[in-house]
Structures are given as C-alpha cells and as structure tokens.
C-alpha cells in the first residue's frame, strides 16, 4: 500500500517510518547565483578587442615584463568601474544613458549623445579593422571585403538578442573563450619566466617611452561604450528578480551575483591581456620593430613557434573582431535609445558606423594606425561616461539601499581621475607628436 504525501503527513511517524531528511539546499552560489551570470562577459570582450592586441604585444616586445603590473592595475580598475555600472542598472532598472537624459539638462544630454556616437563610430572602426586583418591573415581576403564580412557576421551575432539576452551572452562568452584558448595555446609554446613575472609585478618604468606605452595600456582600460552597455544589460538580464533587491537579503544576493560575474569575466580578460604581454616578452624582446603591426605579430609568431601559434593568433583576432563589433553595435543602440529616446533600424545604424572603417580599408590606410587613433577617440570619451556614473551611483535618492559607500565613491573618484589624467596625457602626446 502506498500513501500519498498528504496522508503520510497526518500519520504518526511510527506508521510511515522515519522520514527522510530533506536534502540540504544548494549553496546560493550554485543554485541562485550562477544562473544570474552573463552580462559582464559581454562587457569583457571590449578589454580584449583588436586595439589591445597591438598595444600589449608592443609593450612586451619593447620592455619585456616591465609593464605587466600596468595590466594588473588596469584590470582591477576595470573590475571596479564595471561593478558600479552593473549595480546602477540593477538598482534603477535603467541604463546610464537613460538616467543621464532624465537627470541632466537637455543641452548636456545632447552633448553627451554626440560624443557617445563618436565613441561608437571609433569602436566600430577598431573592431571592423581588426576582423578584416584577421580574415586577411587566415584566408587572404582583401581588407575591404574582410571589413564587410566582419560587419555582416557581427550583425548576425547581434540577432541572437531577438531570442533574449541569454543566447547573445552565450555566443559572446564562447568567442571570449576562443580568444582565451588561442593565447593559452601560444603561451604554452612560448613558456613563462616566473622571475620575469615577479619582477613585472613591481611598479616601475624603463624610461619615458615605457611611460607613454603604459599610459596607452591604461588609457584603453575602460571603454566608454561598455559602461553604457553593461548598465543596459543588467536590468533586462535579471528580469523580475530585480524586485528582490528591495529587501536587504535579496540585495546582497544580487550584488554577490554581479560581483562574481565581473570578477570572472574581467579576470579572464585580464589573463588574456597578460598572456599577450608575456608571449611578446618571451619571444620578441629586443626586436620590437618587427612587431609594430598585427601582421608583424602574426609573422613573428609563425617564425618563432610555427604555423600553429600564428593560426591561433589569427583565430583569436578574428573572434575578437566579431565579438567586439557586435557589442559595439549594441552599444550604439543603447546610446541612441537612452539619450534621445529614439530607435532607428539596426541596419541603418550599422551602415552609418561602418562607413569610416570601410573608408580606411578601401583607401589603403594603415590598419594599425587606424586602431591607435580609434583608441585616442575612445580615451577622449571616457570622462563623459565615468563622471556621470560615479555621480549617479553615489546618490541615495536614486540608488536607495544600493548607494555607494563613501569609501567606494572615493576610490572610484581616484580611479576616474587617474584614468582621465592618463588619457589626457596620451591624447596630448599624440597631438604634439
């Protein structure tokens, strides 16, 4: 005879036997937190975009392990900034661009929109050029055609969002893992000097040229378009679970989830960037003139480690171009909708932001130079995203229980001032030659 759960519940324990102990609940990190991860991995792609490839390889080739600490410091700054922008989306249910439109005067909002559009175009330029170079290295595709292919693939990847945030996050995370695996393979071949790594963790410079290059690495740390995107991903990504943030315990759980998300994603991006510098330090120290371009790095890896390493580099660069280009296109949509409360067809926006990149490729411009100048434009846009972010997340009337602690705001202000100052120095250096 079998008893239903209801019948068994009203009978004495002796009639139904000793009840089985209920299974212990799974830890929150496994049962509740892991399904909430994803937005930071989309943001992390910007930290391993094609612009980072040449910078990190140049740093390792020119100064060995000396600037490794710069990458570590830059990554820690990125973790703080991306954590703040994710929290802003969680606490308010709105993205940074929308909040700027709601809280700032209209002339300021229009000015922020104009510079954000310039940032979106510069972002697209870097990603399209990087993807075009990768296709040229892998298949000999002419650069203009490669640019078009990269744009089309990025557009297709962005279409994954029509099925919800999760498919898009999985695609981007997969491409991020491809980049990581590509450099892990190459790192195994190049080897690591543990003594060099230890020395590279000590803050120091090797002359004024290393200071300029360190400024470039730090200057490309926080991409303004990713701040907008990350704040837009968290409200929609977490859905109704945001209502849990009204209670202290629910807020702690969501904060724990987004911090873990940022830690894992930015940690992976930081390891990839460090691997680039370590590989260059191991293989190209003393021959920096040979790796001044992406093509030079590809050829150098082939000469030093064989075709496998060169192939891994090209595949990683291609994955970077595809992933970061789709994220950049999404950033443009977020900026337009947030600042102006308007939507235009994605294809139309894609054609507008694609035009400068294709012009560079068709007119025969140097791809690496185009990448460098795109980073300069991006660095110029950093203050316009960082300052409003810190201002908004420190407002209790807006954030409620999510508001920054004073020490968090103070540290964020120092980080922002440092990044802005270094970017101004980088910009001034380019202007004065």
One Martini backbone bead per residue (centre of mass of N, CA, C, O) as a GRO file, in nm:
protein
  433
    1UNK     BB    1   0.097   0.036   0.021
    2UNK     BB    2   0.027   0.371  -0.065
    3UNK     BB    3   0.111   0.701   0.024
    4UNK     BB    4   0.045   1.002   0.037
    5UNK     BB    5   0.169   1.294   0.134
    6UNK     BB    6  -0.082   1.380   0.296
    7UNK     BB    7  -0.121   1.118   0.462
    8UNK     BB    8   0.163   1.103   0.586
    9UNK     BB    9   0.150   1.380   0.740
   10UNK     BB   10  -0.094   1.269   0.954
   11UNK     BB   11   0.086   1.052   1.047
   12UNK     BB   12   0.271   0.885   1.227
   13UNK     BB   13   0.595   0.803   1.217
   14UNK     BB   14   0.562   0.491   1.289
   15UNK     BB   15   0.383   0.426   1.022
   16UNK     BB   16   0.609   0.556   0.801
   17UNK     BB   17   0.855   0.609   0.926
   18UNK     BB   18   1.144   0.749   0.889
   19UNK     BB   19   1.205   1.035   0.776
   20UNK     BB   20   1.349   1.193   0.534
   21UNK     BB   21   1.579   1.402   0.488
   22UNK     BB   22   1.619   1.689   0.368
   23UNK     BB   23   1.775   1.830   0.132
   24UNK     BB   24   2.024   2.022   0.104
   25UNK     BB   25   2.072   2.319   0.019
   26UNK     BB   26   2.204   2.490  -0.211
   27UNK     BB   27   2.416   2.698  -0.274
   28UNK     BB   28   2.380   3.012  -0.388
   29UNK     BB   29   2.605   2.998  -0.606
   30UNK     BB   30   2.453   2.756  -0.758
   31UNK     BB   31   2.133   2.806  -0.745
   32UNK     BB   32   2.130   3.146  -0.783
   33UNK     BB   33   2.389   3.278  -0.918
   34UNK     BB   34   2.476   3.142  -1.187
   35UNK     BB   35   2.215   3.226  -1.361
   36UNK     BB   36   2.312   3.549  -1.339
   37UNK     BB   37   2.524   3.522  -1.537
   38UNK     BB   38   2.689   3.741  -1.827
   39UNK     BB   39   2.719   4.056  -1.878
   40UNK     BB   40   3.035   4.079  -1.824
   41UNK     BB   41   3.121   3.912  -2.078
   42UNK     BB   42   3.039   4.124  -2.279
   43UNK     BB   43   3.224   4.350  -2.167
   44UNK     BB   44   3.506   4.195  -2.182
   45UNK     BB   45   3.559   4.215  -2.489
   46UNK     BB   46   3.674   4.512  -2.484
   47UNK     BB   47   3.953   4.405  -2.337
   48UNK     BB   48   4.002   4.214  -2.625
   49UNK     BB   49   4.046   4.389  -2.853
   50UNK     BB   50   4.236   4.475  -3.123
   51UNK     BB   51   4.372   4.717  -2.970
   52UNK     BB   52   4.519   4.527  -2.752
   53UNK     BB   53   4.714   4.363  -2.916
   54UNK     BB   54   4.932   4.572  -3.001
   55UNK     BB   55   4.990   4.694  -2.724
   56UNK     BB   56   5.085   4.436  -2.569
   57UNK     BB   57   5.305   4.344  -2.769
   58UNK     BB   58   5.467   4.604  -2.758
   59UNK     BB   59   5.529   4.600  -2.454
   60UNK     BB   60   5.684   4.326  -2.451
   61UNK     BB   61   5.896   4.386  -2.678
   62UNK     BB   62   6.018   4.655  -2.546
   63UNK     BB   63   5.998   4.566  -2.197
   64UNK     BB   64   5.887   4.308  -2.134
   65UNK     BB   65   5.775   4.274  -1.795
   66UNK     BB   66   5.748   4.571  -1.683
   67UNK     BB   67   5.414   4.614  -1.765
   68UNK     BB   68   5.240   4.405  -1.607
   69UNK     BB   69   5.124   4.584  -1.374
   70UNK     BB   70   4.941   4.753  -1.555
   71UNK     BB   71   4.739   4.534  -1.626
   72UNK     BB   72   4.651   4.473  -1.339
   73UNK     BB   73   4.556   4.758  -1.262
   74UNK     BB   74   4.354   4.789  -1.495
   75UNK     BB   75   4.174   4.549  -1.410
   76UNK     BB   76   4.086   4.656  -1.134
   77UNK     BB   77   3.948   4.906  -1.244
   78UNK     BB   78   3.743   4.757  -1.421
   79UNK     BB   79   3.594   4.612  -1.195
   80UNK     BB   80   3.483   4.862  -1.057
   81UNK     BB   81   3.333   4.999  -1.293
   82UNK     BB   82   3.153   4.752  -1.377
   83UNK     BB   83   3.017   4.723  -1.102
   84UNK     BB   84   2.876   5.000  -1.100
   85UNK     BB   85   2.710   4.972  -1.367
   86UNK     BB   86   2.557   4.719  -1.281
   87UNK     BB   87   2.427   4.843  -1.026
   88UNK     BB   88   2.268   5.064  -1.165
   89UNK     BB   89   2.077   4.875  -1.321
   90UNK     BB   90   1.965   4.721  -1.077
   91UNK     BB   91   1.854   4.966  -0.901
   92UNK     BB   92   1.681   5.119  -1.153
   93UNK     BB   93   1.623   4.975  -1.447
   94UNK     BB   94   1.847   5.157  -1.587
   95UNK     BB   95   2.048   5.325  -1.789
   96UNK     BB   96   2.285   5.562  -1.822
   97UNK     BB   97   2.161   5.726  -2.056
   98UNK     BB   98   1.878   5.758  -1.938
   99UNK     BB   99   1.964   5.901  -1.672
  100UNK     BB  100   2.091   6.145  -1.806
  101UNK     BB  101   1.828   6.244  -1.939
  102UNK     BB  102   1.667   6.271  -1.660
  103UNK     BB  103   1.904   6.446  -1.481
  104UNK     BB  104   1.979   6.633  -1.721
  105UNK     BB  105   2.021   6.868  -1.923
  106UNK     BB  106   1.963   6.890  -2.252
  107UNK     BB  107   2.239   6.998  -2.356
  108UNK     BB  108   2.401   6.778  -2.215
  109UNK     BB  109   2.271   6.536  -2.348
  110UNK     BB  110   2.351   6.608  -2.639
  111UNK     BB  111   2.655   6.608  -2.590
  112UNK     BB  112   2.672   6.311  -2.497
  113UNK     BB  113   2.562   6.190  -2.757
  114UNK     BB  114   2.775   6.284  -2.956
  115UNK     BB  115   3.020   6.146  -2.819
  116UNK     BB  116   2.896   5.859  -2.820
  117UNK     BB  117   2.890   5.832  -3.129
  118UNK     BB  118   3.193   5.863  -3.171
  119UNK     BB  119   3.262   5.614  -3.005
  120UNK     BB  120   3.107   5.408  -3.180
  121UNK     BB  121   3.272   5.456  -3.437
  122UNK     BB  122   3.552   5.390  -3.317
  123UNK     BB  123   3.482   5.107  -3.235
  124UNK     BB  124   3.411   4.996  -3.515
  125UNK     BB  125   3.680   5.046  -3.644
  126UNK     BB  126   3.850   4.852  -3.475
  127UNK     BB  127   3.685   4.588  -3.523
  128UNK     BB  128   3.679   4.582  -3.833
  129UNK     BB  129   3.981   4.592  -3.880
  130UNK     BB  130   4.055   4.342  -3.717
  131UNK     BB  131   3.881   4.139  -3.880
  132UNK     BB  132   4.013   4.196  -4.156
  133UNK     BB  133   4.299   4.109  -4.081
  134UNK     BB  134   4.228   3.818  -4.004
  135UNK     BB  135   4.115   3.730  -4.281
  136UNK     BB  136   4.378   3.789  -4.430
  137UNK     BB  137   4.560   3.589  -4.270
  138UNK     BB  138   4.383   3.328  -4.320
  139UNK     BB  139   4.257   3.389  -4.649
  140UNK     BB  140   4.330   3.657  -4.818
  141UNK     BB  141   4.134   3.877  -4.766
  142UNK     BB  142   4.045   4.162  -4.847
  143UNK     BB  143   3.998   4.421  -4.643
  144UNK     BB  144   3.719   4.529  -4.738
  145UNK     BB  145   3.581   4.252  -4.737
  146UNK     BB  146   3.645   4.186  -4.442
  147UNK     BB  147   3.478   4.418  -4.326
  148UNK     BB  148   3.204   4.321  -4.430
  149UNK     BB  149   3.202   4.045  -4.297
  150UNK     BB  150   3.223   4.144  -4.006
  151UNK     BB  151   2.959   4.307  -4.009
  152UNK     BB  152   2.768   4.073  -4.074
  153UNK     BB  153   2.837   3.885  -3.838
  154UNK     BB  154   2.771   4.087  -3.614
  155UNK     BB  155   2.474   4.114  -3.694
  156UNK     BB  156   2.401   3.818  -3.648
  157UNK     BB  157   2.481   3.803  -3.351
  158UNK     BB  158   2.279   4.023  -3.258
  159UNK     BB  159   2.024   3.849  -3.332
  160UNK     BB  160   2.023   3.678  -3.065
  161UNK     BB  161   1.847   3.889  -2.898
  162UNK     BB  162   1.563   3.798  -3.003
  163UNK     BB  163   1.591   3.545  -2.778
  164UNK     BB  164   1.753   3.701  -2.580
  165UNK     BB  165   2.019   3.739  -2.368
  166UNK     BB  166   2.144   3.455  -2.337
  167UNK     BB  167   2.239   3.387  -2.628
  168UNK     BB  168   2.429   3.629  -2.657
  169UNK     BB  169   2.609   3.563  -2.414
  170UNK     BB  170   2.705   3.286  -2.519
  171UNK     BB  171   2.843   3.377  -2.775
  172UNK     BB  172   3.043   3.578  -2.650
  173UNK     BB  173   3.170   3.381  -2.448
  174UNK     BB  174   3.275   3.185  -2.662
  175UNK     BB  175   3.466   3.390  -2.800
  176UNK     BB  176   3.630   3.450  -2.546
  177UNK     BB  177   3.735   3.157  -2.519
  178UNK     BB  178   3.884   3.149  -2.786
  179UNK     BB  179   4.087   3.363  -2.713
  180UNK     BB  180   4.200   3.224  -2.461
  181UNK     BB  181   4.291   2.957  -2.600
  182UNK     BB  182   4.484   3.079  -2.804
  183UNK     BB  183   4.683   3.199  -2.582
  184UNK     BB  184   4.734   2.940  -2.425
  185UNK     BB  185   4.875   2.790  -2.650
  186UNK     BB  186   5.102   3.000  -2.696
  187UNK     BB  187   5.211   3.005  -2.403
  188UNK     BB  188   5.312   2.716  -2.397
  189UNK     BB  189   5.523   2.761  -2.624
  190UNK     BB  190   5.683   3.009  -2.490
  191UNK     BB  191   5.657   3.046  -2.203
  192UNK     BB  192   5.769   3.120  -1.855
  193UNK     BB  193   5.908   3.377  -1.651
  194UNK     BB  194   5.884   3.394  -1.319
  195UNK     BB  195   6.084   3.621  -1.260
  196UNK     BB  196   5.959   3.822  -1.459
  197UNK     BB  197   5.681   3.833  -1.332
  198UNK     BB  198   5.770   3.936  -1.054
  199UNK     BB  199   5.906   4.196  -1.166
  200UNK     BB  200   5.641   4.301  -1.321
  201UNK     BB  201   5.483   4.363  -1.035
  202UNK     BB  202   5.668   4.606  -1.015
  203UNK     BB  203   5.649   4.935  -1.000
  204UNK     BB  204   5.775   5.048  -1.318
  205UNK     BB  205   6.018   5.202  -1.538
  206UNK     BB  206   6.185   5.245  -1.886
  207UNK     BB  207   6.126   5.528  -1.931
  208UNK     BB  208   5.938   5.737  -2.130
  209UNK     BB  209   5.829   5.521  -2.328
  210UNK     BB  210   5.695   5.339  -2.113
  211UNK     BB  211   5.499   5.555  -2.011
  212UNK     BB  212   5.341   5.586  -2.272
  213UNK     BB  213   5.253   5.288  -2.295
  214UNK     BB  214   5.112   5.272  -2.020
  215UNK     BB  215   4.905   5.486  -2.091
  216UNK     BB  216   4.776   5.325  -2.321
  217UNK     BB  217   4.681   5.084  -2.152
  218UNK     BB  218   4.510   5.250  -1.949
  219UNK     BB  219   4.343   5.413  -2.162
  220UNK     BB  220   4.206   5.120  -2.262
  221UNK     BB  221   4.042   5.008  -2.022
  222UNK     BB  222   3.786   5.203  -2.031
  223UNK     BB  223   3.503   5.162  -2.212
  224UNK     BB  224   3.240   5.361  -2.266
  225UNK     BB  225   3.042   5.166  -2.417
  226UNK     BB  226   3.042   4.948  -2.183
  227UNK     BB  227   2.899   5.109  -1.969
  228UNK     BB  228   2.633   5.129  -2.118
  229UNK     BB  229   2.582   4.826  -2.171
  230UNK     BB  230   2.594   4.707  -1.883
  231UNK     BB  231   2.357   4.883  -1.770
  232UNK     BB  232   2.153   4.748  -1.985
  233UNK     BB  233   2.178   4.434  -1.915
  234UNK     BB  234   2.085   4.392  -1.615
  235UNK     BB  235   1.780   4.443  -1.613
  236UNK     BB  236   1.696   4.238  -1.843
  237UNK     BB  237   1.856   3.989  -1.738
  238UNK     BB  238   1.713   3.972  -1.440
  239UNK     BB  239   1.444   4.092  -1.428
  240UNK     BB  240   1.227   4.026  -1.168
  241UNK     BB  241   1.463   3.989  -0.958
  242UNK     BB  242   1.496   4.291  -0.882
  243UNK     BB  243   1.278   4.294  -0.656
  244UNK     BB  244   1.471   4.163  -0.441
  245UNK     BB  245   1.627   4.442  -0.382
  246UNK     BB  246   1.428   4.549  -0.151
  247UNK     BB  247   1.591   4.359   0.013
  248UNK     BB  248   1.864   4.284   0.183
  249UNK     BB  249   1.905   3.990   0.089
  250UNK     BB  250   1.851   4.035  -0.213
  251UNK     BB  251   2.075   4.242  -0.256
  252UNK     BB  252   2.311   4.061  -0.176
  253UNK     BB  253   2.269   3.850  -0.398
  254UNK     BB  254   2.298   4.038  -0.645
  255UNK     BB  255   2.574   4.152  -0.575
  256UNK     BB  256   2.718   3.880  -0.572
  257UNK     BB  257   2.661   3.811  -0.867
  258UNK     BB  258   2.788   4.063  -1.011
  259UNK     BB  259   3.071   4.031  -0.886
  260UNK     BB  260   3.129   3.753  -1.000
  261UNK     BB  261   3.093   3.827  -1.292
  262UNK     BB  262   3.321   4.038  -1.301
  263UNK     BB  263   3.554   3.866  -1.194
  264UNK     BB  264   3.553   3.649  -1.417
  265UNK     BB  265   3.556   3.824  -1.674
  266UNK     BB  266   3.795   4.020  -1.604
  267UNK     BB  267   3.993   3.797  -1.540
  268UNK     BB  268   4.005   3.678  -1.822
  269UNK     BB  269   4.093   3.937  -1.967
  270UNK     BB  270   4.353   3.976  -1.801
  271UNK     BB  271   4.491   3.710  -1.885
  272UNK     BB  272   4.503   3.770  -2.185
  273UNK     BB  273   4.672   4.028  -2.169
  274UNK     BB  274   4.909   3.902  -2.018
  275UNK     BB  275   4.975   3.689  -2.234
  276UNK     BB  276   5.060   3.882  -2.453
  277UNK     BB  277   5.302   4.006  -2.302
  278UNK     BB  278   5.454   3.744  -2.236
  279UNK     BB  279   5.497   3.646  -2.523
  280UNK     BB  280   5.655   3.895  -2.617
  281UNK     BB  281   5.879   3.878  -2.401
  282UNK     BB  282   5.981   3.591  -2.489
  283UNK     BB  283   6.011   3.651  -2.822
  284UNK     BB  284   6.057   4.000  -2.875
  285UNK     BB  285   6.283   4.097  -2.723
  286UNK     BB  286   6.457   4.345  -2.910
  287UNK     BB  287   6.214   4.332  -3.164
  288UNK     BB  288   5.988   4.563  -3.196
  289UNK     BB  289   6.003   4.640  -3.505
  290UNK     BB  290   5.855   4.356  -3.591
  291UNK     BB  291   5.575   4.434  -3.394
  292UNK     BB  292   5.401   4.703  -3.506
  293UNK     BB  293   5.193   4.486  -3.608
  294UNK     BB  294   4.972   4.239  -3.666
  295UNK     BB  295   5.134   4.111  -3.893
  296UNK     BB  296   5.402   4.096  -3.734
  297UNK     BB  297   5.304   3.907  -3.511
  298UNK     BB  298   5.221   3.673  -3.691
  299UNK     BB  299   5.500   3.627  -3.819
  300UNK     BB  300   5.660   3.590  -3.554
  301UNK     BB  301   5.511   3.339  -3.451
  302UNK     BB  302   5.579   3.161  -3.692
  303UNK     BB  303   5.891   3.173  -3.656
  304UNK     BB  304   5.903   3.075  -3.348
  305UNK     BB  305   5.637   2.841  -3.333
  306UNK     BB  306   5.469   2.837  -3.585
  307UNK     BB  307   5.163   2.788  -3.740
  308UNK     BB  308   4.989   2.742  -3.488
  309UNK     BB  309   5.033   3.018  -3.350
  310UNK     BB  310   4.943   3.193  -3.586
  311UNK     BB  311   4.658   3.075  -3.600
  312UNK     BB  312   4.569   3.142  -3.310
  313UNK     BB  313   4.594   3.447  -3.344
  314UNK     BB  314   4.396   3.486  -3.582
  315UNK     BB  315   4.147   3.360  -3.444
  316UNK     BB  316   4.141   3.551  -3.204
  317UNK     BB  317   4.110   3.808  -3.372
  318UNK     BB  318   3.845   3.728  -3.506
  319UNK     BB  319   3.677   3.691  -3.249
  320UNK     BB  320   3.720   3.980  -3.153
  321UNK     BB  321   3.591   4.127  -3.392
  322UNK     BB  322   3.312   3.999  -3.380
  323UNK     BB  323   3.233   4.052  -3.083
  324UNK     BB  324   3.300   4.360  -3.052
  325UNK     BB  325   3.116   4.455  -3.285
  326UNK     BB  326   2.843   4.366  -3.164
  327UNK     BB  327   2.873   4.534  -2.905
  328UNK     BB  328   2.902   4.809  -3.046
  329UNK     BB  329   2.624   4.808  -3.180
  330UNK     BB  330   2.464   4.789  -2.918
  331UNK     BB  331   2.569   5.054  -2.802
  332UNK     BB  332   2.433   5.237  -3.010
  333UNK     BB  333   2.143   5.169  -2.928
  334UNK     BB  334   2.160   5.258  -2.631
  335UNK     BB  335   2.235   5.553  -2.683
  336UNK     BB  336   1.993   5.639  -2.852
  337UNK     BB  337   1.765   5.550  -2.656
  338UNK     BB  338   1.864   5.704  -2.403
  339UNK     BB  339   1.919   6.008  -2.496
  340UNK     BB  340   1.656   6.024  -2.722
  341UNK     BB  341   1.424   5.811  -2.738
  342UNK     BB  342   1.533   5.643  -2.995
  343UNK     BB  343   1.479   5.449  -3.300
  344UNK     BB  344   1.677   5.264  -3.527
  345UNK     BB  345   1.771   5.075  -3.753
  346UNK     BB  346   2.029   4.861  -3.741
  347UNK     BB  347   2.123   4.881  -4.035
  348UNK     BB  348   2.155   5.185  -4.046
  349UNK     BB  349   2.359   5.210  -3.818
  350UNK     BB  350   2.569   5.021  -3.941
  351UNK     BB  351   2.632   5.196  -4.192
  352UNK     BB  352   2.731   5.447  -4.042
  353UNK     BB  353   2.963   5.310  -3.865
  354UNK     BB  354   3.109   5.166  -4.115
  355UNK     BB  355   3.221   5.382  -4.309
  356UNK     BB  356   3.502   5.459  -4.184
  357UNK     BB  357   3.627   5.175  -4.198
  358UNK     BB  358   3.599   5.134  -4.506
  359UNK     BB  359   3.761   5.383  -4.588
  360UNK     BB  360   4.031   5.287  -4.476
  361UNK     BB  361   4.045   5.021  -4.646
  362UNK     BB  362   4.002   5.135  -4.936
  363UNK     BB  363   4.238   5.370  -4.910
  364UNK     BB  364   4.489   5.221  -4.760
  365UNK     BB  365   4.514   5.227  -4.471
  366UNK     BB  366   4.659   5.179  -4.173
  367UNK     BB  367   4.541   4.966  -3.943
  368UNK     BB  368   4.710   5.030  -3.688
  369UNK     BB  369   4.668   5.335  -3.692
  370UNK     BB  370   4.360   5.320  -3.669
  371UNK     BB  371   4.358   5.184  -3.394
  372UNK     BB  372   4.502   5.404  -3.235
  373UNK     BB  373   4.301   5.641  -3.298
  374UNK     BB  374   4.054   5.504  -3.176
  375UNK     BB  375   4.167   5.510  -2.884
  376UNK     BB  376   4.173   5.815  -2.857
  377UNK     BB  377   3.869   5.860  -2.882
  378UNK     BB  378   3.791   5.681  -2.646
  379UNK     BB  379   3.949   5.837  -2.427
  380UNK     BB  380   3.781   6.099  -2.461
  381UNK     BB  381   3.502   5.949  -2.356
  382UNK     BB  382   3.539   5.858  -2.058
  383UNK     BB  383   3.444   6.101  -1.876
  384UNK     BB  384   3.137   6.095  -1.991
  385UNK     BB  385   3.091   5.819  -1.816
  386UNK     BB  386   3.227   5.824  -1.533
  387UNK     BB  387   3.112   6.072  -1.390
  388UNK     BB  388   2.807   5.999  -1.399
  389UNK     BB  389   2.837   5.728  -1.256
  390UNK     BB  390   2.937   5.835  -0.981
  391UNK     BB  391   2.706   6.032  -0.930
  392UNK     BB  392   2.468   5.828  -0.936
  393UNK     BB  393   2.581   5.601  -0.728
  394UNK     BB  394   2.588   5.839  -0.485
  395UNK     BB  395   2.269   5.849  -0.491
  396UNK     BB  396   2.019   5.784  -0.269
  397UNK     BB  397   1.755   5.876  -0.425
  398UNK     BB  398   1.826   5.655  -0.653
  399UNK     BB  399   1.959   5.386  -0.503
  400UNK     BB  400   1.935   5.359  -0.209
  401UNK     BB  401   2.059   5.063  -0.087
  402UNK     BB  402   2.282   5.083  -0.340
  403UNK     BB  403   2.460   5.281  -0.248
  404UNK     BB  404   2.748   5.405  -0.208
  405UNK     BB  405   3.013   5.406  -0.045
  406UNK     BB  406   3.239   5.631   0.040
  407UNK     BB  407   3.488   5.461  -0.036
  408UNK     BB  408   3.394   5.390  -0.320
  409UNK     BB  409   3.376   5.677  -0.429
  410UNK     BB  410   3.669   5.753  -0.371
  411UNK     BB  411   3.803   5.535  -0.541
  412UNK     BB  412   3.656   5.605  -0.804
  413UNK     BB  413   3.771   5.893  -0.825
  414UNK     BB  414   4.066   5.813  -0.845
  415UNK     BB  415   4.041   5.635  -1.094
  416UNK     BB  416   3.919   5.846  -1.279
  417UNK     BB  417   4.148   6.055  -1.255
  418UNK     BB  418   4.369   5.868  -1.363
  419UNK     BB  419   4.247   5.795  -1.637
  420UNK     BB  420   4.201   6.083  -1.738
  421UNK     BB  421   4.495   6.178  -1.712
  422UNK     BB  422   4.624   5.962  -1.897
  423UNK     BB  423   4.451   6.029  -2.146
  424UNK     BB  424   4.543   6.319  -2.171
  425UNK     BB  425   4.838   6.246  -2.213
  426UNK     BB  426   4.795   6.078  -2.465
  427UNK     BB  427   4.660   6.294  -2.637
  428UNK     BB  428   4.891   6.500  -2.620
  429UNK     BB  429   5.106   6.317  -2.748
  430UNK     BB  430   4.967   6.295  -3.027
  431UNK     BB  431   4.944   6.598  -3.092
  432UNK     BB  432   5.272   6.657  -3.041
  433UNK     BB  433   5.437   6.378  -3.117
   0.00000   0.00000   0.00000
